[in-house]
GROMACS .gro file of C-alpha atoms in nm:
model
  144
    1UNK     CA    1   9.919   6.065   8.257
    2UNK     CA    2  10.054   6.431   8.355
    3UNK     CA    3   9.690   6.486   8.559
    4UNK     CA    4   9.684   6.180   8.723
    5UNK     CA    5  10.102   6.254   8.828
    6UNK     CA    6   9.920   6.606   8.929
    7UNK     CA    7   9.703   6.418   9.117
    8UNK     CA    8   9.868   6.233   9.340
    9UNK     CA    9  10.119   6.470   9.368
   10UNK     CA   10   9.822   6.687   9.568
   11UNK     CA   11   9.746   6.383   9.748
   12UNK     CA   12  10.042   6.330   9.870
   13UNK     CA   13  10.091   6.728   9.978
   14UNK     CA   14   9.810   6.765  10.168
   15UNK     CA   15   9.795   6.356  10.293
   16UNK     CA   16   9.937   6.458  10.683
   17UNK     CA   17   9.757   6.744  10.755
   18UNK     CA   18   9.369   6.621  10.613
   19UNK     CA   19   9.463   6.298  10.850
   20UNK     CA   20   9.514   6.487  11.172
   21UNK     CA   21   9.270   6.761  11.107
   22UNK     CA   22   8.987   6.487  11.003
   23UNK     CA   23   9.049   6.309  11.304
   24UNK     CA   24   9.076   6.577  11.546
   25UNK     CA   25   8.742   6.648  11.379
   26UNK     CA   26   8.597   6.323  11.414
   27UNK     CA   27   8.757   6.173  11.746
   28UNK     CA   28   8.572   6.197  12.099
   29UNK     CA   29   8.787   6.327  12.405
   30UNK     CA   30   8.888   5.977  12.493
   31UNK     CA   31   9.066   5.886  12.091
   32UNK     CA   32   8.825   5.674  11.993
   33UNK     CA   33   8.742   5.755  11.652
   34UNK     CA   34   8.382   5.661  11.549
   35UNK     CA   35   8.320   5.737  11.188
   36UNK     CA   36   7.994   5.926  11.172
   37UNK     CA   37   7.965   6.194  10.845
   38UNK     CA   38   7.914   6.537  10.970
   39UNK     CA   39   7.875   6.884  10.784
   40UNK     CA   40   8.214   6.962  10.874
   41UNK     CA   41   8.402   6.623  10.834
   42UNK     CA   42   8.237   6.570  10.487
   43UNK     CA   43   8.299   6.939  10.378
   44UNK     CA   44   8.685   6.900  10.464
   45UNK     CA   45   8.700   6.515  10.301
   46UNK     CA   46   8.493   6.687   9.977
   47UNK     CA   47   8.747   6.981   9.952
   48UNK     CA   48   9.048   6.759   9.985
   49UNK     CA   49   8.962   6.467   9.783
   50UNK     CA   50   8.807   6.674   9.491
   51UNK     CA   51   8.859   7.086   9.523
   52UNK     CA   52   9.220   7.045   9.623
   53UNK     CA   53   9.324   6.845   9.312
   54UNK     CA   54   9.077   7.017   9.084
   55UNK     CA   55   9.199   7.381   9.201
   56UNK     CA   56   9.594   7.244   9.183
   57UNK     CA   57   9.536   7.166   8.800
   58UNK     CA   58   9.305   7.468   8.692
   59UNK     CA   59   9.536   7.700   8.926
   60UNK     CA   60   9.906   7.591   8.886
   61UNK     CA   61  10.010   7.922   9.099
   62UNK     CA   62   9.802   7.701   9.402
   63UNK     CA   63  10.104   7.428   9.342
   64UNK     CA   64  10.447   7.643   9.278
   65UNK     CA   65  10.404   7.774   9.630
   66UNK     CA   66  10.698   7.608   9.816
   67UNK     CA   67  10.827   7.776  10.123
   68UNK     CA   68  11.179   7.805  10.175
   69UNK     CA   69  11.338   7.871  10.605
   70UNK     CA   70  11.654   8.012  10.633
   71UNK     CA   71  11.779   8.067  10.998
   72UNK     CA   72  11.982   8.290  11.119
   73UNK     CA   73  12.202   8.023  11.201
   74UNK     CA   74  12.281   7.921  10.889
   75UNK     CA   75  12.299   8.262  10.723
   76UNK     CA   76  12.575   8.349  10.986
   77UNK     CA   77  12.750   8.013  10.867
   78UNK     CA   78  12.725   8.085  10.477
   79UNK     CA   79  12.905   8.405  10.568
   80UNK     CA   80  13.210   8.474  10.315
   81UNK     CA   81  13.268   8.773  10.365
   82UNK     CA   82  13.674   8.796  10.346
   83UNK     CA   83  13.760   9.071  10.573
   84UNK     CA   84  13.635   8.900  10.898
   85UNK     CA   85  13.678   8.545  10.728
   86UNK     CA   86  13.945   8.468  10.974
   87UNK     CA   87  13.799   8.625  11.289
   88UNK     CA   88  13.472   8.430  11.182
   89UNK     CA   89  13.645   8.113  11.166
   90UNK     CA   90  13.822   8.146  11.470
   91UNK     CA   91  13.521   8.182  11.663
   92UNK     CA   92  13.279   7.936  11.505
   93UNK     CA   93  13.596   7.676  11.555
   94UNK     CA   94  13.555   7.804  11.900
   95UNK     CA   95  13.240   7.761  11.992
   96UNK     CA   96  13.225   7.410  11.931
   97UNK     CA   97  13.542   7.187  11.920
   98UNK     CA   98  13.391   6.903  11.912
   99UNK     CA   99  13.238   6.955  11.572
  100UNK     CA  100  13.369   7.123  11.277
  101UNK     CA  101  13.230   7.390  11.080
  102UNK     CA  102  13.067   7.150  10.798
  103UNK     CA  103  12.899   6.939  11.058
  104UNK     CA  104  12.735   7.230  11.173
  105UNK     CA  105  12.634   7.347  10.887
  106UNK     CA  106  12.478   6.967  10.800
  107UNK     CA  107  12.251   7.054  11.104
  108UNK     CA  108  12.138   7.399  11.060
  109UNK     CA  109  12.102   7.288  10.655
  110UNK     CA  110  11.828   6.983  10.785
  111UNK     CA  111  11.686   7.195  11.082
  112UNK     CA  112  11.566   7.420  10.797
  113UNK     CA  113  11.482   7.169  10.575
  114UNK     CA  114  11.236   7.030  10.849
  115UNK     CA  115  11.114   7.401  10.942
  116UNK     CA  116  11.056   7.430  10.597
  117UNK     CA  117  10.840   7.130  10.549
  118UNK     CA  118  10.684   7.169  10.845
  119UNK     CA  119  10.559   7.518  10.708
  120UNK     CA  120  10.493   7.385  10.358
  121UNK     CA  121  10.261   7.102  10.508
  122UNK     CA  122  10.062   7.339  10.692
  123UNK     CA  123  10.059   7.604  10.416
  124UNK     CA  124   9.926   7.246  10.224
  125UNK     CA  125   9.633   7.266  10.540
  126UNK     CA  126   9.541   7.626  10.456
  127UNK     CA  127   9.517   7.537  10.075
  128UNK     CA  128   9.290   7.232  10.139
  129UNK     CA  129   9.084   7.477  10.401
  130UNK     CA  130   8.986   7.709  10.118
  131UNK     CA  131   8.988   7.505   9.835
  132UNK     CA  132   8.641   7.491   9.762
  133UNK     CA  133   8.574   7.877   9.753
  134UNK     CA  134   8.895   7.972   9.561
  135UNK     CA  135   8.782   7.668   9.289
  136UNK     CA  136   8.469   7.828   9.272
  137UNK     CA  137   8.638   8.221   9.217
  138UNK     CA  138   8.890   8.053   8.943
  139UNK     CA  139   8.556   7.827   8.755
  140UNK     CA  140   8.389   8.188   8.740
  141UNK     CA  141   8.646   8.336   8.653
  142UNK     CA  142   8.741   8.089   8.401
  143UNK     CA  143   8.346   8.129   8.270
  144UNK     CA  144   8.364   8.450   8.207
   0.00000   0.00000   0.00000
């Protein structure tokens, strides 16, 4: 049950980018997308389908790689220091009176949040790119 959880799991990381890279692959210059098996296509539906799960499993280091945006925004907001705490709050109060401090933190919080998946999906693309080579380095290494 655990390596079919694993399983989908993978699926589901690397789901968005496989989509839009197999059809930019796939699709003439006018979008429509006629579905005719090249080298490539199959090669990149082979590696995500099979390598990308298989490697996820026999690799777990391939699957604890999350990637984690902090912006300079929000490092400036998390500030405590308690010197300046006052002088910090005066002028993040008056930069924007419309919205409190919280509220901007809420944004800056979910703008990195978003950066962040952003970056893990396409960290999810590389993955899925070399799958197939770095399953076969981990199966000989395994071997021997």
């Amino acid at each position: 049950m655990k390596i079919i959880k694993n399983i989908l799991i993978s699926y589901a990381h690397g789901m968005v980018i496989f989509a839009s890279v197999f059809y930019f692959m796939t699709a003439k210059p006018n979008g429509t997308m006629p579905l005719h098996w090249y080298f490539l296509n199959t090669l990149w539906s082979l590696s995500y389908l099979v390598a990308f799960p298989a490697l996820r499993l026999l690799a777990p280091n391939f699957s604890k790689v999350r990637v984690k945006m902090t912006s300079l925004t929000t490092k400036s907001l998390n500030l405590d220091d308690t010197t300046r705490k006052n002088k910090s709050r005066l002028y993040h109060e008056s930069i924007s009176p419309v919205m409190n401090q919280l509220d901007i933190k809420g944004h800056s919080n979910n703008r990195d949040d978003g950066t962040s998946l952003a970056a893990d999906m396409l960290l999810s693309g590389v993955f899925i790119a070399v799958s197939i080579p770095a399953l076969l380095v981990v199966l000989i290494k395994k071997v021997s």
